[in-house]
Coordinates of C-alpha atoms in Angstrom, one line a residue:
M1 CA -20.8 -29.8 -37.8
S2 CA -19.5 -26.6 -36.1
R3 CA -18.6 -26.7 -32.5
Y4 CA -20.0 -23.2 -32.0
P5 CA -23.5 -22.3 -31.0
A6 CA -25.8 -20.5 -33.4
G7 CA -26.6 -17.8 -30.9
V8 CA -25.9 -16.7 -27.4
D9 CA -26.9 -14.0 -25.0
V10 CA -23.3 -12.8 -24.6
A11 CA -20.2 -13.4 -26.7
I12 CA -16.9 -12.7 -24.9
V13 CA -13.8 -12.3 -27.0
G14 CA -10.7 -13.1 -24.9
S15 CA -10.2 -15.3 -21.8
G16 CA -8.0 -13.0 -19.7
P17 CA -9.0 -11.8 -16.3
T18 CA -11.4 -9.0 -17.6
G19 CA -13.2 -11.4 -20.0
A20 CA -13.4 -13.9 -17.1
A21 CA -14.8 -11.2 -14.9
Y22 CA -17.7 -10.7 -17.3
A23 CA -18.4 -14.4 -17.3
R24 CA -18.2 -14.6 -13.5
I25 CA -20.5 -11.7 -12.8
L26 CA -23.0 -12.9 -15.4
S27 CA -23.0 -16.4 -13.9
E28 CA -23.7 -15.0 -10.5
R29 CA -26.3 -12.4 -11.5
V30 CA -28.1 -14.0 -14.5
P31 CA -27.2 -17.7 -14.5
D32 CA -29.8 -18.4 -17.2
A33 CA -27.9 -16.3 -19.7
V34 CA -26.1 -18.2 -22.4
V35 CA -22.5 -17.0 -22.5
A36 CA -19.8 -18.1 -24.9
M37 CA -16.1 -17.2 -24.5
F38 CA -13.7 -17.4 -27.5
E39 CA -10.0 -17.5 -27.1
V40 CA -7.5 -17.5 -30.0
G41 CA -4.9 -19.6 -28.2
P42 CA -4.9 -23.1 -26.8
T43 CA -5.7 -24.4 -23.3
V44 CA -2.3 -24.8 -21.7
S45 CA -3.1 -25.5 -18.0
D46 CA -5.6 -27.4 -15.8
P47 CA -7.9 -26.0 -14.7
A48 CA -8.3 -23.9 -17.9
G49 CA -6.8 -20.4 -17.4
S50 CA -4.7 -21.3 -14.4
H51 CA -1.3 -19.7 -13.9
V52 CA 1.6 -21.7 -15.3
K53 CA 3.7 -21.1 -12.2
N54 CA 1.4 -23.5 -10.4
I55 CA 2.7 -26.3 -12.7
V56 CA 5.3 -28.0 -10.5
D57 CA 7.0 -30.0 -13.2
P58 CA 9.4 -27.6 -14.9
D59 CA 9.3 -29.4 -18.3
V60 CA 5.5 -29.3 -18.3
R61 CA 5.5 -25.7 -17.3
A62 CA 8.0 -24.8 -20.1
A63 CA 5.8 -26.7 -22.6
A64 CA 2.8 -24.6 -21.5
Q65 CA 4.7 -21.4 -21.9
R66 CA 5.8 -22.5 -25.4
R67 CA 2.2 -23.2 -26.4
S68 CA 1.3 -19.7 -25.3
E69 CA 3.6 -18.0 -27.8
G70 CA 1.3 -18.0 -30.8
P71 CA 3.0 -17.4 -34.1
G72 CA 6.1 -16.1 -32.2
A73 CA 7.0 -19.5 -30.7
G74 CA 10.7 -20.2 -30.4
Q75 CA 11.9 -16.6 -30.1
A76 CA 14.7 -15.7 -27.6
K77 CA 13.6 -15.1 -24.1
F78 CA 14.7 -13.3 -21.0
D79 CA 13.9 -14.5 -17.5
N80 CA 15.1 -11.5 -15.5
P81 CA 16.2 -7.9 -16.1
G82 CA 19.9 -8.7 -15.8
A83 CA 19.7 -10.9 -18.9
V84 CA 18.6 -8.1 -21.1
K85 CA 21.2 -6.2 -23.2
A86 CA 20.6 -2.8 -24.6
G87 CA 19.2 -2.9 -28.1
E88 CA 18.1 -6.5 -28.0
R89 CA 14.5 -7.6 -28.6
R90 CA 13.6 -10.6 -26.4
A91 CA 10.3 -12.0 -25.1
R92 CA 9.6 -13.4 -21.8
P93 CA 8.6 -17.1 -21.7
G94 CA 4.9 -17.5 -22.5
T95 CA 4.9 -14.4 -24.7
F96 CA 5.7 -13.4 -28.3
L97 CA 6.8 -10.1 -29.8
L98 CA 5.1 -7.9 -32.3
A99 CA 7.2 -8.9 -35.2
D100 CA 6.9 -5.8 -37.4
G101 CA 5.5 -2.3 -36.9
Y102 CA 6.7 -1.9 -33.4
Q103 CA 8.7 1.3 -34.2
V104 CA 8.5 4.0 -36.8
E105 CA 11.7 5.6 -37.9
G106 CA 12.5 8.7 -35.7
E107 CA 10.2 7.5 -32.9
D108 CA 10.7 5.6 -29.7
G109 CA 8.2 2.9 -30.5
L110 CA 7.6 -0.1 -28.3
P111 CA 10.4 -2.5 -29.3
V112 CA 9.4 -5.3 -27.0
A113 CA 5.6 -5.1 -27.3
A114 CA 4.4 -8.6 -26.6
F115 CA 1.3 -10.8 -26.4
S116 CA 0.2 -14.2 -25.1
S117 CA -2.2 -16.5 -26.9
N118 CA -3.6 -19.0 -24.6
V119 CA -6.7 -19.6 -22.4
G120 CA -6.2 -17.2 -19.5
G121 CA -4.2 -14.7 -21.6
M122 CA -1.3 -12.9 -19.9
A123 CA -2.8 -13.8 -16.5
A124 CA -1.3 -17.3 -17.0
H125 CA 2.1 -15.7 -16.9
W126 CA 1.9 -12.4 -14.8
T127 CA 3.5 -11.4 -11.5
G128 CA 0.1 -11.3 -9.7
A129 CA 0.7 -7.7 -8.4
C130 CA -2.6 -6.0 -7.6
P131 CA -1.8 -2.5 -6.2
R132 CA -4.6 0.1 -6.1
P133 CA -4.4 3.3 -8.1
G134 CA -3.7 6.5 -6.1
G135 CA -3.7 10.2 -6.7
S136 CA -4.0 11.1 -10.4
E137 CA -4.1 7.4 -11.3
R138 CA -7.7 7.2 -10.1
I139 CA -10.6 7.7 -12.4
D140 CA -12.4 10.7 -10.9
F141 CA -15.7 10.3 -12.7
L142 CA -16.4 6.9 -11.2
P143 CA -17.9 7.5 -7.7
D144 CA -18.0 3.7 -7.1
L145 CA -14.4 3.0 -7.9
D146 CA -13.4 1.8 -4.4
E147 CA -16.3 -0.6 -4.3
L148 CA -15.4 -1.9 -7.7
L149 CA -11.8 -2.4 -6.6
D150 CA -13.1 -4.3 -3.6
E151 CA -15.0 -6.6 -6.0
S152 CA -11.9 -6.9 -8.1
D153 CA -9.9 -8.1 -5.1
R154 CA -12.6 -10.7 -4.5
L155 CA -12.5 -12.0 -8.1
L156 CA -8.7 -12.1 -8.3
G157 CA -8.3 -13.6 -4.9
V158 CA -6.0 -10.8 -3.7
T159 CA -4.1 -11.3 -0.4
T160 CA -1.3 -9.4 1.4
D161 CA 0.1 -12.1 3.6
A162 CA 1.0 -14.9 1.2
F163 CA 4.8 -14.2 1.6
D164 CA 4.9 -13.2 5.3
A165 CA 7.0 -16.3 6.0
A166 CA 9.7 -15.2 3.6
P167 CA 13.0 -14.2 5.3
F168 CA 13.9 -10.5 5.5
T169 CA 10.7 -9.1 4.1
E170 CA 10.0 -7.1 7.2
L171 CA 13.5 -5.9 7.2
V172 CA 13.3 -4.8 3.6
R173 CA 10.0 -2.9 4.3
E174 CA 11.5 -1.2 7.4
R175 CA 14.5 0.0 5.5
L176 CA 12.4 1.3 2.6
A177 CA 9.9 2.9 4.9
A178 CA 12.7 4.8 6.6
A179 CA 13.7 6.2 3.2
V180 CA 10.3 6.9 1.8
D181 CA 7.4 7.3 4.3
D182 CA 8.2 10.7 5.9
G183 CA 5.5 13.1 4.9
R184 CA 3.4 10.6 3.0
P185 CA -0.2 9.8 3.8
E186 CA -0.8 6.3 5.2
K187 CA -2.1 4.8 1.9
A188 CA 1.0 5.9 0.1
R189 CA 3.5 4.5 2.6
V190 CA 5.7 1.4 2.0
Q191 CA 3.6 -1.8 2.6
R192 CA 3.1 -5.4 1.5
M193 CA 2.3 -5.7 -2.2
P194 CA -1.3 -6.9 -2.7
L195 CA -0.9 -10.1 -4.7
A196 CA -3.3 -12.4 -6.5
V197 CA -1.7 -15.3 -4.6
H198 CA -3.1 -17.5 -1.8
R199 CA -1.8 -20.3 0.4
R200 CA -3.6 -23.6 0.3
E201 CA -4.3 -25.6 3.4
D202 CA -1.4 -27.8 2.7
G203 CA 0.9 -24.8 2.7
R204 CA 1.5 -24.6 -1.0
L205 CA 1.3 -21.1 -2.7
V206 CA -1.0 -20.7 -5.6
W207 CA -1.0 -17.9 -8.2
S208 CA -4.3 -16.6 -9.5
G209 CA -5.1 -16.8 -13.2
S210 CA -8.4 -16.5 -15.0
D211 CA -9.4 -19.8 -13.4
V212 CA -9.7 -18.0 -10.1
V213 CA -11.7 -15.2 -11.6
L214 CA -14.1 -17.6 -13.3
G215 CA -14.5 -19.5 -10.1
D216 CA -16.5 -22.6 -9.4
V217 CA -19.8 -20.8 -10.1
T218 CA -18.8 -20.2 -13.7
R219 CA -17.3 -23.6 -14.3
A220 CA -20.4 -25.2 -13.0
N221 CA -22.7 -23.0 -15.1
P222 CA -24.2 -25.2 -17.8
N223 CA -24.9 -22.0 -19.9
F224 CA -21.2 -21.0 -20.0
S225 CA -18.9 -22.4 -22.7
L226 CA -15.3 -21.7 -23.4
Y227 CA -13.9 -22.3 -26.9
D228 CA -10.1 -22.3 -27.4
D229 CA -8.2 -22.0 -30.7
S230 CA -11.0 -19.7 -31.9
L231 CA -10.2 -16.4 -33.6
V232 CA -12.9 -13.8 -33.6
T233 CA -12.3 -11.9 -36.9
R234 CA -15.0 -9.3 -36.5
V235 CA -18.0 -8.0 -34.5
I236 CA -21.2 -8.1 -36.5
V237 CA -23.2 -4.8 -36.4
E238 CA -26.7 -4.6 -37.6
D239 CA -28.9 -1.5 -37.5
G240 CA -26.1 0.2 -35.5
R241 CA -26.1 -2.4 -32.8
A242 CA -23.8 -5.3 -31.9
A243 CA -25.4 -8.5 -33.1
G244 CA -22.8 -11.2 -32.8
V245 CA -19.3 -12.2 -33.9
T246 CA -17.6 -14.0 -36.8
V247 CA -15.4 -16.8 -35.5
R248 CA -12.7 -18.9 -37.3
D249 CA -12.0 -22.3 -35.9
L250 CA -8.2 -22.5 -36.1
S251 CA -8.2 -26.3 -35.9
T252 CA -10.3 -26.6 -39.0
G253 CA -10.2 -23.2 -40.7
E254 CA -14.0 -23.1 -40.8
T255 CA -15.7 -19.7 -40.1
Q256 CA -19.1 -19.2 -38.5
E257 CA -21.3 -16.4 -37.4
V258 CA -22.4 -16.6 -33.8
R259 CA -25.4 -14.3 -33.0
A260 CA -25.3 -12.5 -29.7
R261 CA -27.4 -9.9 -27.9
F262 CA -24.2 -8.4 -26.3
V263 CA -20.6 -8.6 -27.4
V264 CA -17.6 -8.0 -25.1
V265 CA -14.2 -7.6 -26.7
A266 CA -11.5 -8.3 -24.1
A267 CA -8.7 -9.3 -26.4
D268 CA -5.9 -7.0 -24.9
A269 CA -4.9 -3.4 -25.3
L270 CA -3.6 -3.9 -28.8
R271 CA -5.8 -6.7 -30.2
T272 CA -9.1 -5.3 -28.9
P273 CA -8.8 -2.2 -31.1
Q274 CA -7.6 -4.5 -33.9
V275 CA -10.9 -6.5 -33.7
L276 CA -12.9 -3.2 -33.7
W277 CA -11.0 -1.8 -36.6
A278 CA -11.4 -5.0 -38.6
S279 CA -15.2 -4.8 -37.9
G280 CA -15.4 -1.3 -39.3
I281 CA -15.9 0.2 -35.9
R282 CA -13.4 3.1 -36.0
P283 CA -14.2 6.0 -33.7
D284 CA -11.6 8.8 -33.7
A285 CA -10.2 7.7 -30.3
L286 CA -9.7 4.0 -31.3
G287 CA -6.0 3.0 -30.7
R288 CA -5.2 6.5 -29.4
T289 CA -3.5 7.6 -26.1
L290 CA -1.6 4.3 -26.1
N291 CA 0.6 4.3 -23.1
D292 CA 3.1 2.0 -21.5
Q293 CA 5.0 2.2 -18.2
S294 CA 8.7 2.9 -18.7
Q295 CA 10.6 0.7 -16.2
V296 CA 13.9 1.1 -14.4
V297 CA 15.4 -1.9 -12.5
Y298 CA 18.3 -2.3 -10.1
A299 CA 19.4 -4.7 -7.4
A300 CA 20.9 -4.6 -3.9
R301 CA 22.3 -7.1 -1.5
L302 CA 21.1 -6.9 2.1
R303 CA 23.8 -6.1 4.6
G304 CA 24.1 -7.0 8.3
I305 CA 22.0 -10.2 8.1
E306 CA 22.4 -13.9 9.1
P307 CA 21.3 -16.8 7.0
P308 CA 17.7 -17.8 7.7
A309 CA 16.8 -21.2 9.2
E310 CA 16.5 -24.0 6.6
D311 CA 12.7 -24.3 7.1
Q312 CA 12.4 -20.7 5.9
V313 CA 13.8 -21.3 2.5
A314 CA 11.9 -24.4 1.4
A315 CA 10.3 -24.3 -2.0
A316 CA 6.6 -24.4 -2.4
G317 CA 5.9 -26.0 -5.8
A318 CA 7.1 -23.6 -8.5
L319 CA 7.3 -20.7 -5.9
S320 CA 10.1 -19.9 -3.5
E321 CA 9.4 -18.8 0.0
Q322 CA 12.2 -16.2 -0.1
S323 CA 10.5 -14.2 -2.8
G324 CA 8.9 -11.5 -0.7
V325 CA 7.2 -8.6 -2.5
T326 CA 7.1 -5.0 -1.1
W327 CA 5.1 -2.1 -2.6
V328 CA 6.2 1.6 -2.8
P329 CA 2.9 3.3 -3.9
F330 CA 2.6 5.9 -6.6
A331 CA 2.7 9.5 -5.5
D332 CA 2.0 12.5 -7.7
D333 CA 5.2 14.3 -6.6
L334 CA 7.2 11.1 -7.4
P335 CA 5.2 9.7 -10.4
F336 CA 6.4 6.1 -10.2
H337 CA 5.3 2.9 -8.5
G338 CA 7.8 0.6 -6.8
Q339 CA 7.7 -3.2 -6.9
I340 CA 10.5 -4.6 -4.7
M341 CA 11.1 -8.3 -4.9
Q342 CA 13.5 -10.5 -3.0
L343 CA 15.0 -12.9 -5.4
D344 CA 16.2 -16.5 -5.3
A345 CA 19.5 -15.5 -7.0
S346 CA 21.0 -12.2 -8.1
P347 CA 19.7 -10.7 -11.4
V348 CA 23.3 -9.4 -11.8
P349 CA 26.2 -12.0 -12.0
L350 CA 28.1 -12.3 -8.7
A351 CA 31.6 -13.7 -8.1
D352 CA 31.6 -17.5 -8.0
D353 CA 33.1 -17.4 -4.6
D354 CA 30.5 -15.0 -3.3
P355 CA 27.8 -17.1 -1.6
V356 CA 24.2 -15.8 -1.7
I357 CA 22.1 -16.0 1.4
P358 CA 18.5 -16.9 0.2
G359 CA 16.3 -13.9 0.2
S360 CA 19.2 -11.4 0.5
I361 CA 19.2 -10.3 -3.1
V362 CA 16.6 -7.6 -3.6
G363 CA 15.4 -6.6 -7.1
L364 CA 14.0 -3.1 -7.4
G365 CA 11.7 -2.0 -10.1
L366 CA 10.2 1.5 -10.6
F367 CA 7.4 1.9 -13.2
C368 CA 6.8 5.4 -14.5
A369 CA 3.5 7.1 -15.5
K370 CA 3.3 8.2 -19.1
D371 CA 2.7 11.8 -20.2
L372 CA -0.5 10.9 -22.2
Q373 CA -0.4 12.0 -25.8
W374 CA -3.2 11.7 -28.4
D375 CA -0.8 10.8 -31.1
D376 CA 0.7 7.9 -29.3
R377 CA -1.3 5.1 -30.9
V378 CA -1.6 1.8 -32.5
E379 CA -2.6 1.9 -36.2
F380 CA -3.8 -0.8 -38.5
T381 CA -3.0 -1.4 -42.1
E382 CA -4.3 -3.4 -45.0
D383 CA -1.5 -5.8 -44.6
L384 CA -2.2 -8.9 -42.6
D385 CA -0.6 -10.3 -39.4
P386 CA 0.2 -14.0 -38.9
Y387 CA -3.4 -14.6 -37.8
G388 CA -4.8 -12.9 -41.0
M389 CA -5.9 -9.8 -39.0
P390 CA -5.0 -6.2 -39.9
A391 CA -1.3 -5.6 -39.2
M392 CA -0.4 -3.2 -36.4
R393 CA 1.9 -0.2 -36.5
V394 CA 2.9 1.5 -33.2
R395 CA 3.4 5.2 -33.1
Y396 CA 5.0 6.1 -29.8
R397 CA 7.2 8.8 -28.4
L398 CA 8.6 9.8 -25.0
T399 CA 8.1 13.4 -24.3
E400 CA 10.6 15.6 -22.5
R401 CA 8.5 15.2 -19.3
D402 CA 8.7 11.4 -19.8
R403 CA 12.5 11.6 -20.0
A404 CA 12.7 13.8 -17.0
V405 CA 10.5 11.3 -15.0
L406 CA 12.8 8.4 -16.1
E407 CA 15.8 10.3 -14.9
R408 CA 14.2 10.9 -11.6
A409 CA 13.3 7.2 -11.4
R410 CA 17.0 6.3 -12.0
E411 CA 18.1 8.6 -9.2
E412 CA 15.4 7.3 -6.8
I413 CA 16.1 3.7 -7.4
V414 CA 19.8 4.2 -6.6
R415 CA 18.7 5.9 -3.4
L416 CA 16.4 3.0 -2.5
A417 CA 19.0 0.4 -3.3
N418 CA 21.4 2.2 -0.9
A419 CA 18.7 2.3 1.8
I420 CA 18.2 -1.5 1.5
G421 CA 21.9 -2.5 1.3
E422 CA 24.7 -2.6 -1.1
P423 CA 23.8 -1.9 -4.7
I424 CA 24.8 -4.5 -7.3
G425 CA 26.2 -3.1 -10.5
D426 CA 27.4 0.3 -11.4
R427 CA 24.0 1.8 -12.4
P428 CA 20.4 0.9 -12.8
F429 CA 19.1 -0.5 -16.1
T430 CA 16.3 1.0 -18.1
M431 CA 14.1 -1.7 -19.7
P432 CA 13.3 -1.5 -23.4
L433 CA 9.9 0.2 -24.0
G434 CA 7.1 -2.2 -24.0
A435 CA 8.7 -4.5 -21.4
S436 CA 6.1 -3.7 -18.7
L437 CA 3.4 -5.4 -20.7
H438 CA 1.0 -2.8 -19.2
Y439 CA -0.3 -1.2 -22.4
Q440 CA -3.3 1.0 -21.8
G441 CA -5.5 3.7 -23.2
T442 CA -6.3 2.3 -26.6
T443 CA -10.1 1.8 -25.9
R444 CA -10.2 4.4 -23.2
M445 CA -13.2 5.2 -21.1
G446 CA -14.7 8.6 -21.0
E447 CA -17.4 10.4 -18.9
V448 CA -19.1 11.8 -22.0
D449 CA -18.8 11.1 -25.8
D450 CA -16.6 14.0 -26.7
G451 CA -14.5 12.2 -29.3
R452 CA -11.6 11.6 -27.0
S453 CA -12.8 8.2 -25.7
V454 CA -14.0 4.9 -27.1
C455 CA -16.5 3.8 -24.4
G456 CA -18.6 5.3 -21.6
P457 CA -18.4 4.7 -17.9
D458 CA -20.0 1.2 -18.3
S459 CA -17.5 0.3 -21.0
E460 CA -20.1 0.3 -23.8
V461 CA -18.7 1.6 -27.0
W462 CA -20.0 5.0 -27.9
G463 CA -22.5 4.7 -30.8
V464 CA -22.6 0.9 -30.9
P465 CA -25.2 -0.3 -28.3
G466 CA -24.6 -3.8 -27.1
L467 CA -20.8 -3.7 -27.7
F468 CA -18.5 -3.5 -24.7
V469 CA -14.7 -3.4 -24.4
A470 CA -12.6 -4.7 -21.5
G471 CA -9.0 -4.8 -20.5
N472 CA -6.1 -2.5 -19.7
G473 CA -6.9 -0.5 -22.8
V474 CA -10.1 0.9 -21.1
I475 CA -8.1 2.7 -18.3
P476 CA -8.2 6.4 -19.2
T477 CA -5.6 7.7 -16.7
A478 CA -1.9 7.6 -16.7
T479 CA -0.9 4.9 -14.3
A480 CA 2.3 3.7 -12.8
C481 CA 0.8 0.8 -10.8
N482 CA 0.1 -2.6 -12.3
P483 CA -3.2 -2.2 -14.1
T484 CA -4.9 -5.6 -13.8
L485 CA -6.8 -4.8 -10.6
T486 CA -8.2 -1.6 -12.1
A487 CA -9.1 -3.2 -15.4
V488 CA -11.0 -6.0 -13.7
A489 CA -12.8 -3.4 -11.6
L490 CA -13.9 -1.6 -14.8
A491 CA -15.0 -4.9 -16.2
V492 CA -17.2 -5.6 -13.1
R493 CA -19.0 -2.3 -13.8
G494 CA -19.6 -3.3 -17.4
A495 CA -20.7 -6.8 -16.5
R496 CA -23.2 -5.5 -14.0
R497 CA -24.7 -3.3 -16.7
V498 CA -25.0 -6.2 -19.1
A499 CA -26.5 -8.4 -16.4
A500 CA -29.1 -5.6 -15.6
E501 CA -30.0 -5.3 -19.3
L502 CA -30.4 -9.1 -19.7
D503 CA -32.5 -9.2 -16.6
R504 CA -34.7 -6.3 -17.7
R505 CA -35.3 -7.6 -21.2
G506 CA -36.9 -10.8 -20.1
P507 CA -36.7 -14.3 -21.6
L508 CA -33.1 -15.5 -22.4
L509 CA -31.8 -18.1 -24.7
S510 CA -30.9 -20.7 -22.0
S511 CA -34.0 -22.8 -22.4
N512 CA -33.2 -23.3 -26.1
S513 CA -30.7 -26.0 -25.7
D514 CA -30.5 -26.5 -29.5
I515 CA -28.5 -23.3 -29.9
R516 CA -25.5 -24.7 -28.0
V517 CA -23.3 -27.3 -29.6

């Protein structure tokens, strides 16, 4: 007997923060709606979808990361930028690389394009950074964007004070502000990084994952079900409308159709277009305007400081109190976003006899906005990937403008490192393309159906009523800031639309308990 229901009101493909946002909004607004969420990977944390950094035992945490690595389990890893060597392809713990098709000869490609397969998706492994888009990063045809971002803050549990106790964070901000803020509007000045991190009553820091987005209201909702190890192979379309999904139980190999009134595909920016393509849903814009954020990193050592008191450097679970995070917002005249993190130890080897004051090593990262190109894309072939889905091929080039912005970022990061303290290493390091994990644009949103977008302002796919897409791939602008907050905001808009449709249409499936297994 199948463990899946015969039919639901809403089928959600993917358990990352945007899929979780749909489940949360539906649970709050139409709690009678029957919602099923399907995740290709296993449950690796408790509660389901929680961040692995909250797992105190390092062995248990490492096991959770390994289980998230899908068919790429066991590949080499890098834990920090200093461990990466030019030309090497390594994946962060908890992720696995695109094994083939990541680069076409003569193109730049995305050599370290990576995924996570687990309940919670990449939100079980992310940094938690939730900056707001600014300037040209913003989506100008959404008049309610700021309210949606406010709601995204709520769902993700965003705070700005979680690391206020970390030593030297105020000093780092002061030194950066002196180098950056002159002439900038207040919103674009150096400030605390908004983070999906909160402090519990017992003082322990907790990172948000999809568990926080789902919240108690979703977990307590008897009409919500989460199915792990469940691969959605296609969206069923009947009479031009989404009518359900086909799901393969990876534990048994059995396949079943699950009927649905609405389908939300929130797999990620590469696998969402894969599911649509496999379903025969292939608008011209599908997979197009793929964009990543080129990333430059460097490190500096604070000068003129004294060691902090011992009580300031105590660890809090898997998190360290000296890991303060500062934000240098994106600006159109300097099209990159800065994430400045104090580190427990240097990302660049120091002399053995050179003691490190906790919190005194500062890692600098600048993310660059891409020059959007229609021909930067992910394609799909008749070959099959390890999951039996259409194999991917990435077509991706840096333009001359991209290379100029990268060079400016290298110059700027050296200037910022000198403003903070003493730079470590001869020069900054440019991360391999794809390292940001911030892939966007492949199911991009548009104001009108002009052939240049996949979905409308409510994230409903053009020409396929009832089918919605979610995730970073929906973001239509070139961004340098971390995209999760924006992606969840767009998911909120789509979820509200689905909730309104369900409410308007009348009787739901919730009273038919026989449809749920």
